[in-house]
CSV table of C-alpha atoms in Angstrom, one decimal:
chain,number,residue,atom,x,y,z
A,29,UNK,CA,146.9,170.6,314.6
A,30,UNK,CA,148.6,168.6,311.9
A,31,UNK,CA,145.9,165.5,311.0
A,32,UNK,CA,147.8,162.3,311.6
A,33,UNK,CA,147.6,159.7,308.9
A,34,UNK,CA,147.4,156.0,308.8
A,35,UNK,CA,149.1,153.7,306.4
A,36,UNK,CA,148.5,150.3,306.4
A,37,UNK,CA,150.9,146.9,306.6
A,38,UNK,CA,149.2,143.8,306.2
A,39,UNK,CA,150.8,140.6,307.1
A,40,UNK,CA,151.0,139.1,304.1
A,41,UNK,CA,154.0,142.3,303.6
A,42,UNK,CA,156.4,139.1,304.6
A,43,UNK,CA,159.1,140.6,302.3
A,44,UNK,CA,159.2,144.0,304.7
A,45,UNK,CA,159.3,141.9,307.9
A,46,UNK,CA,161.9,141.0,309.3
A,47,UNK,CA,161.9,138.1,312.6
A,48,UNK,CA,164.8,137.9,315.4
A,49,UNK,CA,164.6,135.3,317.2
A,50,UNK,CA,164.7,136.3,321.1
A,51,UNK,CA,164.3,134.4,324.1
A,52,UNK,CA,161.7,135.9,326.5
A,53,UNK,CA,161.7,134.7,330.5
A,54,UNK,CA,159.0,132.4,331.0
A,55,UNK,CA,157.4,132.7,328.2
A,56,UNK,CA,160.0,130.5,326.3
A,57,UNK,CA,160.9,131.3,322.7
A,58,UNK,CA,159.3,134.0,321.1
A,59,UNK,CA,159.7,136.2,317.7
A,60,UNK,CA,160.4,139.7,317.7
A,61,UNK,CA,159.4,141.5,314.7
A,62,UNK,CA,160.8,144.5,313.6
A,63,UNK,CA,159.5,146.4,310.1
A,64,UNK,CA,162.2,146.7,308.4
A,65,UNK,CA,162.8,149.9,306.3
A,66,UNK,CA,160.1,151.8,308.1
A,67,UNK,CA,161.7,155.0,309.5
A,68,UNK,CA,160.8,155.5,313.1
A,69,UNK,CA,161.3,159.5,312.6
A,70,UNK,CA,158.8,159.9,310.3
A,71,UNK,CA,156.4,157.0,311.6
A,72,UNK,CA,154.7,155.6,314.9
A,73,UNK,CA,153.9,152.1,315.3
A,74,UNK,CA,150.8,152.1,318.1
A,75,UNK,CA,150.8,149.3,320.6
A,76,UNK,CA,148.4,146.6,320.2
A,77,UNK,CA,147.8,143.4,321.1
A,78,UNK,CA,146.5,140.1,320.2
A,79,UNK,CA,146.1,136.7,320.8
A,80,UNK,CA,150.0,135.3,320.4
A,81,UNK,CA,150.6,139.1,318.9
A,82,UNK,CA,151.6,142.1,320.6
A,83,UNK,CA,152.3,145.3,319.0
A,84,UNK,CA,154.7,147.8,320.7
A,85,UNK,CA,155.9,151.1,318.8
A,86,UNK,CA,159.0,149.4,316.7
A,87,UNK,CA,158.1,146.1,317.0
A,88,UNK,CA,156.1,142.9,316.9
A,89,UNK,CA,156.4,140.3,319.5
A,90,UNK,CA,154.6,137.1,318.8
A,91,UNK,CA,154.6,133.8,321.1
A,92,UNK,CA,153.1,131.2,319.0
A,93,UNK,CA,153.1,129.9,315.9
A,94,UNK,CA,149.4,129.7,315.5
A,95,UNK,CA,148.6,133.4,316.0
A,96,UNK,CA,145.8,135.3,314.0
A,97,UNK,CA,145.7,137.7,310.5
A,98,UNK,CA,146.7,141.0,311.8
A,99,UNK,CA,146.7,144.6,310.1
A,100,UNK,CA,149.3,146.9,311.4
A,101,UNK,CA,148.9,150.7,310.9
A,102,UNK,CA,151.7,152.7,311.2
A,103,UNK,CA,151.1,156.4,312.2
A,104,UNK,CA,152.8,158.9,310.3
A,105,UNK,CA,154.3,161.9,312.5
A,106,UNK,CA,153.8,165.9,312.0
A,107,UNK,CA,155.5,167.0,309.4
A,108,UNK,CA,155.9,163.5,307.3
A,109,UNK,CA,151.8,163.4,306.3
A,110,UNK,CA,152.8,163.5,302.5
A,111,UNK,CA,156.4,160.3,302.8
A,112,UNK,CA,156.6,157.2,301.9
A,113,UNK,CA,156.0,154.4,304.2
A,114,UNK,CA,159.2,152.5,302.9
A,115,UNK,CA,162.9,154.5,303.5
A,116,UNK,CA,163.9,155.3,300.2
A,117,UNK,CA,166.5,153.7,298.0
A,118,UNK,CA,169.0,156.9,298.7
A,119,UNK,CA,168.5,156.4,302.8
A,120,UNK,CA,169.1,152.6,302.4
A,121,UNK,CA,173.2,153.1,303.5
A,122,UNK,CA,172.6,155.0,306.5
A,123,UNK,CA,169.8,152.3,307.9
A,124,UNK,CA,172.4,149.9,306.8
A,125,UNK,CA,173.7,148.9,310.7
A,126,UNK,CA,170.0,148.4,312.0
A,127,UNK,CA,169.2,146.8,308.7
A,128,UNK,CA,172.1,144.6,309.5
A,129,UNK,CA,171.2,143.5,312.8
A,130,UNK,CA,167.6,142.8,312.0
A,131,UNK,CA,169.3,140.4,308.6
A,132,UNK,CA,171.6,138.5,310.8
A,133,UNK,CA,168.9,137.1,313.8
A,134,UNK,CA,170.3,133.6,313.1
A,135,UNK,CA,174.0,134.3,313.1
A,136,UNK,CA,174.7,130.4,314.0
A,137,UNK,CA,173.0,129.5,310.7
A,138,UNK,CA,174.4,132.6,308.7
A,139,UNK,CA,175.4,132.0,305.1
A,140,UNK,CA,178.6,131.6,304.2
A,141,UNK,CA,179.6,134.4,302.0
A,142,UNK,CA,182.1,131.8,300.1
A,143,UNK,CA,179.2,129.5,299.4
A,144,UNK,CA,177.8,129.8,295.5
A,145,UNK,CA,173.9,129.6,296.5
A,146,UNK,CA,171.8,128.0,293.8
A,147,UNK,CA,168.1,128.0,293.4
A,148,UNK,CA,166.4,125.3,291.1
A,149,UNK,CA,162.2,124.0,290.8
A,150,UNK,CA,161.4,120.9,288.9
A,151,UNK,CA,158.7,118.4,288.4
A,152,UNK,CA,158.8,115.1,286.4
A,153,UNK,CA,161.5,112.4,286.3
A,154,UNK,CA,162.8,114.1,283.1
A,155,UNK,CA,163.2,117.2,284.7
A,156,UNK,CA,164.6,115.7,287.7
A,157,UNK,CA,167.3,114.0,285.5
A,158,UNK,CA,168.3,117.0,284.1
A,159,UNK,CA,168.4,118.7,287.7
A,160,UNK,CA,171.1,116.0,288.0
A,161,UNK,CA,173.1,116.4,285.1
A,162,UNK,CA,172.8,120.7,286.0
A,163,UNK,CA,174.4,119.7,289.6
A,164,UNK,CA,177.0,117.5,288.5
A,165,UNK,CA,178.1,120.6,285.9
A,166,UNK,CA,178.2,123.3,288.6
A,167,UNK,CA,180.3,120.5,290.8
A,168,UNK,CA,182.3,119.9,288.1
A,169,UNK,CA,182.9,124.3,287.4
A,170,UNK,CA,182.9,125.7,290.6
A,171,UNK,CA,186.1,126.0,293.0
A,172,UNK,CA,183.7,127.7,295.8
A,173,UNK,CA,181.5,125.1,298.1
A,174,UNK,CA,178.0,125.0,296.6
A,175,UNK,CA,174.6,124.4,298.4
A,176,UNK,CA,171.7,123.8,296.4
A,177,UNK,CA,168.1,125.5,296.9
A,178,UNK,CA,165.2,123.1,295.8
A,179,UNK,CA,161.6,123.2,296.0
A,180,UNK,CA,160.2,120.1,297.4
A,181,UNK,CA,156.5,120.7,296.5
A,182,UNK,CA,157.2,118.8,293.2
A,183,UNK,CA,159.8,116.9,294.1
A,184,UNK,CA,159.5,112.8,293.6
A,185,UNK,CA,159.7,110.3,296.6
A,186,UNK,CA,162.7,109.7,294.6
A,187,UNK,CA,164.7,112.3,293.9
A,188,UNK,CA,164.3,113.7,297.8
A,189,UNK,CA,165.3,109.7,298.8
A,190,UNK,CA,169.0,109.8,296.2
A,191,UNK,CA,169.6,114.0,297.5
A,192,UNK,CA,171.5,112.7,300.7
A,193,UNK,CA,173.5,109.8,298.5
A,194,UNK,CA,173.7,112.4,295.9
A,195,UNK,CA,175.4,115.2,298.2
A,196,UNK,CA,178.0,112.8,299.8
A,197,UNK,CA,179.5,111.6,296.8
A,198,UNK,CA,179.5,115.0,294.7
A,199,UNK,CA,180.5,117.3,298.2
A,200,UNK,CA,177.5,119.9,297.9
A,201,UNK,CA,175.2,121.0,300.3
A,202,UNK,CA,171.3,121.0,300.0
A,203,UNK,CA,168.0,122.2,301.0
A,204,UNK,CA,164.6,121.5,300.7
A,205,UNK,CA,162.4,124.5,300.4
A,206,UNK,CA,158.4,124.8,300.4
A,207,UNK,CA,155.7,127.4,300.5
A,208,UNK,CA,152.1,126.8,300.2
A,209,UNK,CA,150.0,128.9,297.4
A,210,UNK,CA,148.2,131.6,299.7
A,211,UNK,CA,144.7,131.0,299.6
A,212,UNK,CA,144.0,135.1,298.3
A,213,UNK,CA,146.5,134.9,295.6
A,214,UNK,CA,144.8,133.4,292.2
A,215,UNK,CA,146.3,130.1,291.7
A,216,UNK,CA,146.6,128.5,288.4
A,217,UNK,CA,145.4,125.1,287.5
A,218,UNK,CA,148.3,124.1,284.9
A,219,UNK,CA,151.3,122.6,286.5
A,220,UNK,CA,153.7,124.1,284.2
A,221,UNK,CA,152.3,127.6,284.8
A,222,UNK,CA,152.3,126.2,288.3
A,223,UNK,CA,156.4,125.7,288.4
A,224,UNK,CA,157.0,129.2,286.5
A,225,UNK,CA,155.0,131.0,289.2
A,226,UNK,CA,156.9,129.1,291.9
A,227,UNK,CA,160.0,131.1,290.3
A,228,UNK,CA,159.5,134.5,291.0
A,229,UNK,CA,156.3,134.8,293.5
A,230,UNK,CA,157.7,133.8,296.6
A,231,UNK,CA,161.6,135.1,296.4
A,232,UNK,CA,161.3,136.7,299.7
A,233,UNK,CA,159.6,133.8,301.9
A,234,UNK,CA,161.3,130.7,300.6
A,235,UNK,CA,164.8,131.3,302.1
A,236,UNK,CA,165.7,132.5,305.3
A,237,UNK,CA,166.7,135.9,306.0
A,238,UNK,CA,170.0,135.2,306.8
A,239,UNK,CA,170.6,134.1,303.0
A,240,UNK,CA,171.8,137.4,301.1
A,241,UNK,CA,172.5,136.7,297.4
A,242,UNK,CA,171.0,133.3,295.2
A,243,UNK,CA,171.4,132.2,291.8
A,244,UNK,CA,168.4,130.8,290.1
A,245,UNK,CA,169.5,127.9,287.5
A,246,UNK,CA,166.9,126.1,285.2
A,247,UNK,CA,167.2,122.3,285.2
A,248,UNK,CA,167.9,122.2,281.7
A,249,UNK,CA,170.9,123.9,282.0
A,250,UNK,CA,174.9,123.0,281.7
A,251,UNK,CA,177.1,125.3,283.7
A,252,UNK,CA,180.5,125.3,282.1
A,253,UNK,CA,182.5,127.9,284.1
A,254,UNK,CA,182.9,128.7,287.7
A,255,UNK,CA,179.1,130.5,288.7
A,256,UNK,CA,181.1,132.0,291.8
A,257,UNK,CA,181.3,135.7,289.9
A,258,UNK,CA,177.7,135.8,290.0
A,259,UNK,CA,177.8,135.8,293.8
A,260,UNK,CA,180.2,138.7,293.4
A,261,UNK,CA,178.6,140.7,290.3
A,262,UNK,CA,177.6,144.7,291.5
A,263,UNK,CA,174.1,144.8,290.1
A,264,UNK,CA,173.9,148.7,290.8
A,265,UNK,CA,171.4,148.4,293.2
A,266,UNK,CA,168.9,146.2,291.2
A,267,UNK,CA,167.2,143.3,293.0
A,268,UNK,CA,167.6,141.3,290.3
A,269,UNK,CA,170.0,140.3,287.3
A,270,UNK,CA,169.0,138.8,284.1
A,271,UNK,CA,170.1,138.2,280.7
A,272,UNK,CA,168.4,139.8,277.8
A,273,UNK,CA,167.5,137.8,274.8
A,274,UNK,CA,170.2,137.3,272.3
A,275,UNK,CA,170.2,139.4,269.0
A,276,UNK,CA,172.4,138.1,266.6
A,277,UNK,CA,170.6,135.5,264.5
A,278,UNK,CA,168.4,137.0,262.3
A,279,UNK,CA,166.7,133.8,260.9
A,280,UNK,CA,165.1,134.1,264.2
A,281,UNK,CA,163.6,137.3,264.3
A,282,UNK,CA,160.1,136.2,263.3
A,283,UNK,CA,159.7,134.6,266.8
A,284,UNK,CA,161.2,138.0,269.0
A,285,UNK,CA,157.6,138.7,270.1
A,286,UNK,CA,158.9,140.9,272.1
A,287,UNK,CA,160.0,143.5,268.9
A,288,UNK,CA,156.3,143.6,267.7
A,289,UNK,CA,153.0,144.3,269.6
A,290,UNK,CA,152.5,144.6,273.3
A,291,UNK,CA,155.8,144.0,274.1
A,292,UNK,CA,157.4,146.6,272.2
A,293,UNK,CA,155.3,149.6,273.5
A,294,UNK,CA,155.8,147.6,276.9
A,295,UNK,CA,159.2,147.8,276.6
A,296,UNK,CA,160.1,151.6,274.8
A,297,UNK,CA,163.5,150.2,273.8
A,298,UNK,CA,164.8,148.2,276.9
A,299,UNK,CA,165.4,144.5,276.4
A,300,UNK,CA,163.7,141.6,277.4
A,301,UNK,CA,164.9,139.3,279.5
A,302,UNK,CA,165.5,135.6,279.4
A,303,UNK,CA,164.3,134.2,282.9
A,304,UNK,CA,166.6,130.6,282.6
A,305,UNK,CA,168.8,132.0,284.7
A,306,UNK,CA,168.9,135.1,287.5
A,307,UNK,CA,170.8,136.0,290.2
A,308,UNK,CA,168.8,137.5,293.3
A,309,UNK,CA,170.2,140.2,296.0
A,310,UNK,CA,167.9,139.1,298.8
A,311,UNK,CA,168.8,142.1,300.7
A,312,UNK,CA,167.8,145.0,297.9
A,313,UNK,CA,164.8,142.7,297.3
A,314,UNK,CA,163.5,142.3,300.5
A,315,UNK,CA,164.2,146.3,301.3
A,316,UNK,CA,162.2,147.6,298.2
A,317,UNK,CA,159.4,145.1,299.1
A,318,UNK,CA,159.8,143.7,296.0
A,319,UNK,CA,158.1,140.1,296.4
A,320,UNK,CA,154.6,142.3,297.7
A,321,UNK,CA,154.9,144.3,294.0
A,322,UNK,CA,155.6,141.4,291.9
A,323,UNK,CA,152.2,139.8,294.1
A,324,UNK,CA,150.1,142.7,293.6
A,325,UNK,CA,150.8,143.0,289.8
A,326,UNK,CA,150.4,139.3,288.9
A,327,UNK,CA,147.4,139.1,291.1
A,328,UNK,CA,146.3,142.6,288.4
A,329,UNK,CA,147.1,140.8,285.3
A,330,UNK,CA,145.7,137.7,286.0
A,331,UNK,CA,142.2,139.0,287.4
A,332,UNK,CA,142.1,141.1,284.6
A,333,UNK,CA,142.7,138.1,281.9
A,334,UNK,CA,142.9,134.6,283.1
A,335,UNK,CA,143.5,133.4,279.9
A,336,UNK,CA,145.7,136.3,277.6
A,337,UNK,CA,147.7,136.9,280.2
A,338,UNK,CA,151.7,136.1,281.4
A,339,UNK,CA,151.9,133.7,278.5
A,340,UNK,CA,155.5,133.1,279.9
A,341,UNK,CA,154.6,133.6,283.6
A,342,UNK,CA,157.9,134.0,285.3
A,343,UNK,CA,159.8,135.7,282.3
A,344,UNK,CA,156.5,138.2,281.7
A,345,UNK,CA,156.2,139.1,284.8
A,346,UNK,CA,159.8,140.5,285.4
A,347,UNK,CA,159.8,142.3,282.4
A,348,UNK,CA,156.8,144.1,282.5
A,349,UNK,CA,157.6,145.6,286.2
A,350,UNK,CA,160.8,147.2,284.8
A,351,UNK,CA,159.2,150.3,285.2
A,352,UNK,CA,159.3,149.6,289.0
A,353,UNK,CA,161.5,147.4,289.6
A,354,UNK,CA,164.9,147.4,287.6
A,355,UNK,CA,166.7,144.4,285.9
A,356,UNK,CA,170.3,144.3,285.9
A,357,UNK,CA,171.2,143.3,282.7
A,358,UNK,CA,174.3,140.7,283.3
A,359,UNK,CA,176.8,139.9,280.5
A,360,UNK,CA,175.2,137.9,277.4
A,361,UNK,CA,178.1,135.5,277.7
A,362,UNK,CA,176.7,134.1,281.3
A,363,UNK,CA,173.8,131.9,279.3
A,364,UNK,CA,173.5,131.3,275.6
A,365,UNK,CA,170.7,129.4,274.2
A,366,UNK,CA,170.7,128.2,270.4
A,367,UNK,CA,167.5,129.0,269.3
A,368,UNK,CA,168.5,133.3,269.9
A,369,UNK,CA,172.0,133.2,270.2
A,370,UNK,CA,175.0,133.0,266.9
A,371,UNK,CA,176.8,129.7,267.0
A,372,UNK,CA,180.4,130.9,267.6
A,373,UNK,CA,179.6,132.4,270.4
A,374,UNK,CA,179.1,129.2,272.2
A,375,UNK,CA,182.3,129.1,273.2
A,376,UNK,CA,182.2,131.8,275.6
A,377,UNK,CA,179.1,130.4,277.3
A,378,UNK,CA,179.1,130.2,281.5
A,379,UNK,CA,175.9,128.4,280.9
A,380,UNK,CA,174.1,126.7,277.9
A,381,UNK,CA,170.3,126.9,277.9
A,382,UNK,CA,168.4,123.7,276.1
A,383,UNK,CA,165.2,126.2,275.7
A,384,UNK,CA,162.6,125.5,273.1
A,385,UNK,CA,163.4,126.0,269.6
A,386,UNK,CA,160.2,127.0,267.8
A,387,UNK,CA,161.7,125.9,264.0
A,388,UNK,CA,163.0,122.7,264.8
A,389,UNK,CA,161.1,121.4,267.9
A,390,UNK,CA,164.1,119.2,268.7
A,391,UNK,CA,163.8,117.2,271.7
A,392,UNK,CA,165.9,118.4,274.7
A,393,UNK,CA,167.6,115.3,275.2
A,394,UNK,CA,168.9,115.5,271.5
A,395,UNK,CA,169.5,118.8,271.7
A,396,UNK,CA,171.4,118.2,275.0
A,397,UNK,CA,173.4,115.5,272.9
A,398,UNK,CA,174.0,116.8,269.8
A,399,UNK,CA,175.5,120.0,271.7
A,400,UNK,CA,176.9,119.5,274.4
A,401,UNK,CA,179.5,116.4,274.6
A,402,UNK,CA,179.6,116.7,278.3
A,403,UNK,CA,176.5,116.2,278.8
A,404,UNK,CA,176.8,112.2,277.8
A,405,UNK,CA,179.6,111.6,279.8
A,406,UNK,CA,177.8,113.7,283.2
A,407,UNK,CA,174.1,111.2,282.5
A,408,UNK,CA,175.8,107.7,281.8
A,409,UNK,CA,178.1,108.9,285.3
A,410,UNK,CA,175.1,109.5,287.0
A,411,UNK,CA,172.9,106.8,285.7
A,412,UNK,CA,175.5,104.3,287.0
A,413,UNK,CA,175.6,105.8,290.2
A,414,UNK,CA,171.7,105.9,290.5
A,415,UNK,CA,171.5,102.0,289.4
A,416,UNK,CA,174.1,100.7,292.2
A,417,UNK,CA,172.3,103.1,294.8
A,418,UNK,CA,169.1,101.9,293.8
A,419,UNK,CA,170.6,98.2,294.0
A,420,UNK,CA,171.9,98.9,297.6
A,421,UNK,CA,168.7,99.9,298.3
A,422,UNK,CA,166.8,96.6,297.3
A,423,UNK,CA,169.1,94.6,298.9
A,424,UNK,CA,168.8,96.9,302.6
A,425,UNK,CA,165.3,96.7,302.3
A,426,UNK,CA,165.1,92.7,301.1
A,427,UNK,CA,164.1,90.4,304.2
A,428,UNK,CA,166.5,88.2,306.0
A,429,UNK,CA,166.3,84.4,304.7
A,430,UNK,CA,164.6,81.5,307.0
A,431,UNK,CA,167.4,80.0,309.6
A,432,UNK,CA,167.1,77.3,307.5
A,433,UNK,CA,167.3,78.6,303.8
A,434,UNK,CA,170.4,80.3,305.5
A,435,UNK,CA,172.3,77.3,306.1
A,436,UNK,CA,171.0,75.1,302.6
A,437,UNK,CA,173.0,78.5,301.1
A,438,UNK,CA,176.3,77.9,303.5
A,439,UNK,CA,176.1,74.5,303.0
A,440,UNK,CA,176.4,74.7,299.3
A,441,UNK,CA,179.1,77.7,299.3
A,442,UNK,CA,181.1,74.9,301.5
A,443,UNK,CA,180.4,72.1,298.7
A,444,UNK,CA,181.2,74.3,295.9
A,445,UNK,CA,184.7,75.4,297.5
């Protein structure tokens, strides 16, 4: 008899799991579960149950919200002892109608396919006013409606007070998004490191399953062309696109630390990529459980050295998993930055980068205005709108005057007239 073998899914596997909504009679409204990319040919799910959990073969039915940790084994069948839990990338089409059904649990909340989906993290008031002035360009660019994907955990009372005011006048959609650090992934103290690691850790838990394709756009960014073609752009079956590094000033090559070292026997020739700017195919993501491989390797790499390693945590961490996960290299016309890229091809830019110049040291704001003539006009437009909703604000929330202060005021209108 064939020995049956046990593979095993834990929880924390979010990016393979895949919730539709169901409503169960009287029980209320419960979550069906169904792993996603598992192939029920070669594999057995066992029933199981526990509190708010129970485990049938294909699927996971929980009725709270509250419900405990829970390891699922999935039994492989006769015959499939030595295949991969996962369907592989070639199989992918033919699952694509169950795939599709699993993807699309809240069809009243489905994205729009027209909608230009853009994903942004900030913290500081400086970073939020560049967050602004990155908005405003995309508005400005951008025929297609446009909703906007920000993280709230380091978001200002502020900011997340103007985002409604914000939204109505420019005609863009938002929303807040928020994960807590999992308390068995090593966490890092720096809030910098903090905000790069909010990037790329949590891709496939932020957003909702129904959201297929989003475009990740640093706040110190101008968008100066329409960002709907990177809704559209075929990545060949990457789950992520990225620019590589430009190559074409050579006063600069001293800095490419990627052409020396580590990085260069990391690398074997491919390029590395600049992480200011990445456009994310949920789906493809989500099927090669790519947000569990990106976990695992920075959890690696960081246990092994704390200090050393993922100097530049988001943009290391998606170049060295090349190997395992491939980058779709998108045109080097989509984002040019002046510290890598040859001036006269600024021109051409989609997006301008304000990154770090390690020469100069320039200020962004300087940079931004020595650059960029837009950029002047978008912050003294958006300044003025901040100061007269800020004013409107004061004066809502100012108390009513006495009945008698009230009419000392109307009576000296009267005597003025």
């Amino acid at each position: 008899m064939a020995r049956h073998h046990a593979e095993n899914v834990h929880s924390r596997a979010v990016g393979r799991i895949v919730g539709r909504v169901r409503q169960r009679i009287g029980v209320g409204i419960g979550v069906g579960v169904s792993v996603v990319g598992v192939d029920e040919q070669r594999f057995v799910l066992p029933a199981v149950a526990l509190d708010h959990v129970h485990v049938h073969p294909g699927a996971v039915y929980v009725d709270s919200f509250d419900g405990a940790w829970m390891d699922m084994h999935v039994v492989k069948r006769d015959g499939w002892q030595h295949e991969t839990l996962l369907v592989d990338a070639d199989d992918a089409d033919a699952d694509a109608d169950a795939d599709a059904d699993a993807l699309t649990y809240a069809a009243d909340n489905a994205a729009d396919s027209a909608t230009v989906h853009i994903f942004s993290v900030v913290t500081g008031h400086l970073y939020e006013r560049l967050l602004r002035i990155m908005m405003l360009s995309v508005m400005r660019n951008t025929r297609a409606p446009v909703k906007f994907w920000l993280l709230s955990n380091f978001l200002s009372p502020h900011f997340k007070s103007l985002l409604p005011a914000l939204a109505a006048e420019y005609g863009f959609q938002y929303q807040l998004v928020t994960y807590a650090w999992p308390s068995w992934l090593i966490a890092q103290s720096e809030k910098q490191r903090v905000i790069w690691a909010y990037k790329v850790l949590f891709l496939d838990v932020l957003f909702p399953v129904s959201l297929q394709r989003v475009v990740f756009v640093d706040a110190d960014q101008i968008v100066r062309g329409d960002v709907t073609e990177l809704m559209r752009v075929d990545m060949d079956g990457a789950p992520y696109g990225l620019v590589p590094f430009c190559d074409d000033k050579p006063d600069m090559d001293g800095y490419r630390f990627w052409k020396q070292g580590y990085w260069k026997d990391q690398l074997r020739g491919k390029p590395y990529f600049i992480s200011a700017l990445y456009v994310v195919d949920l789906v493809v993501f989500r099927r090669m459980a790519a947000g569990d491989i990106i976990r695992a390797t920075y959890q690696q790499l960081v246990s092994a050295d704390p200090v050393n390693s993922l100097s530049n945590l988001d943009q290391d961490q998606l170049n060295v998993l090349q190997d395992r996960l491939p980058i779709y290299a998108l045109p080097q016309r989509v984002l040019w930055c002046e510290t890598w890229c040859a001036d006269e091809t600024l021109g051409d830019a989609l997006t301008v980068d304000l990154c770090n110049n390690p020469q100069s040291k320039e200020r962004k704001l300087d940079m931004a205005r020595r650059l960029l003539p837009e950029w002047t006009v978008y912050d003294d437009e958006l300044r003025a709108f901040v100061d007269n909703w800020e004013r409107r604000q004061a004066e809502a929330a100012a108390p009513p005057s006495p009945p008698q202060q009230r009419e000392k005021e109307a009576l000296e209108a009267h005597t003025e007239l």
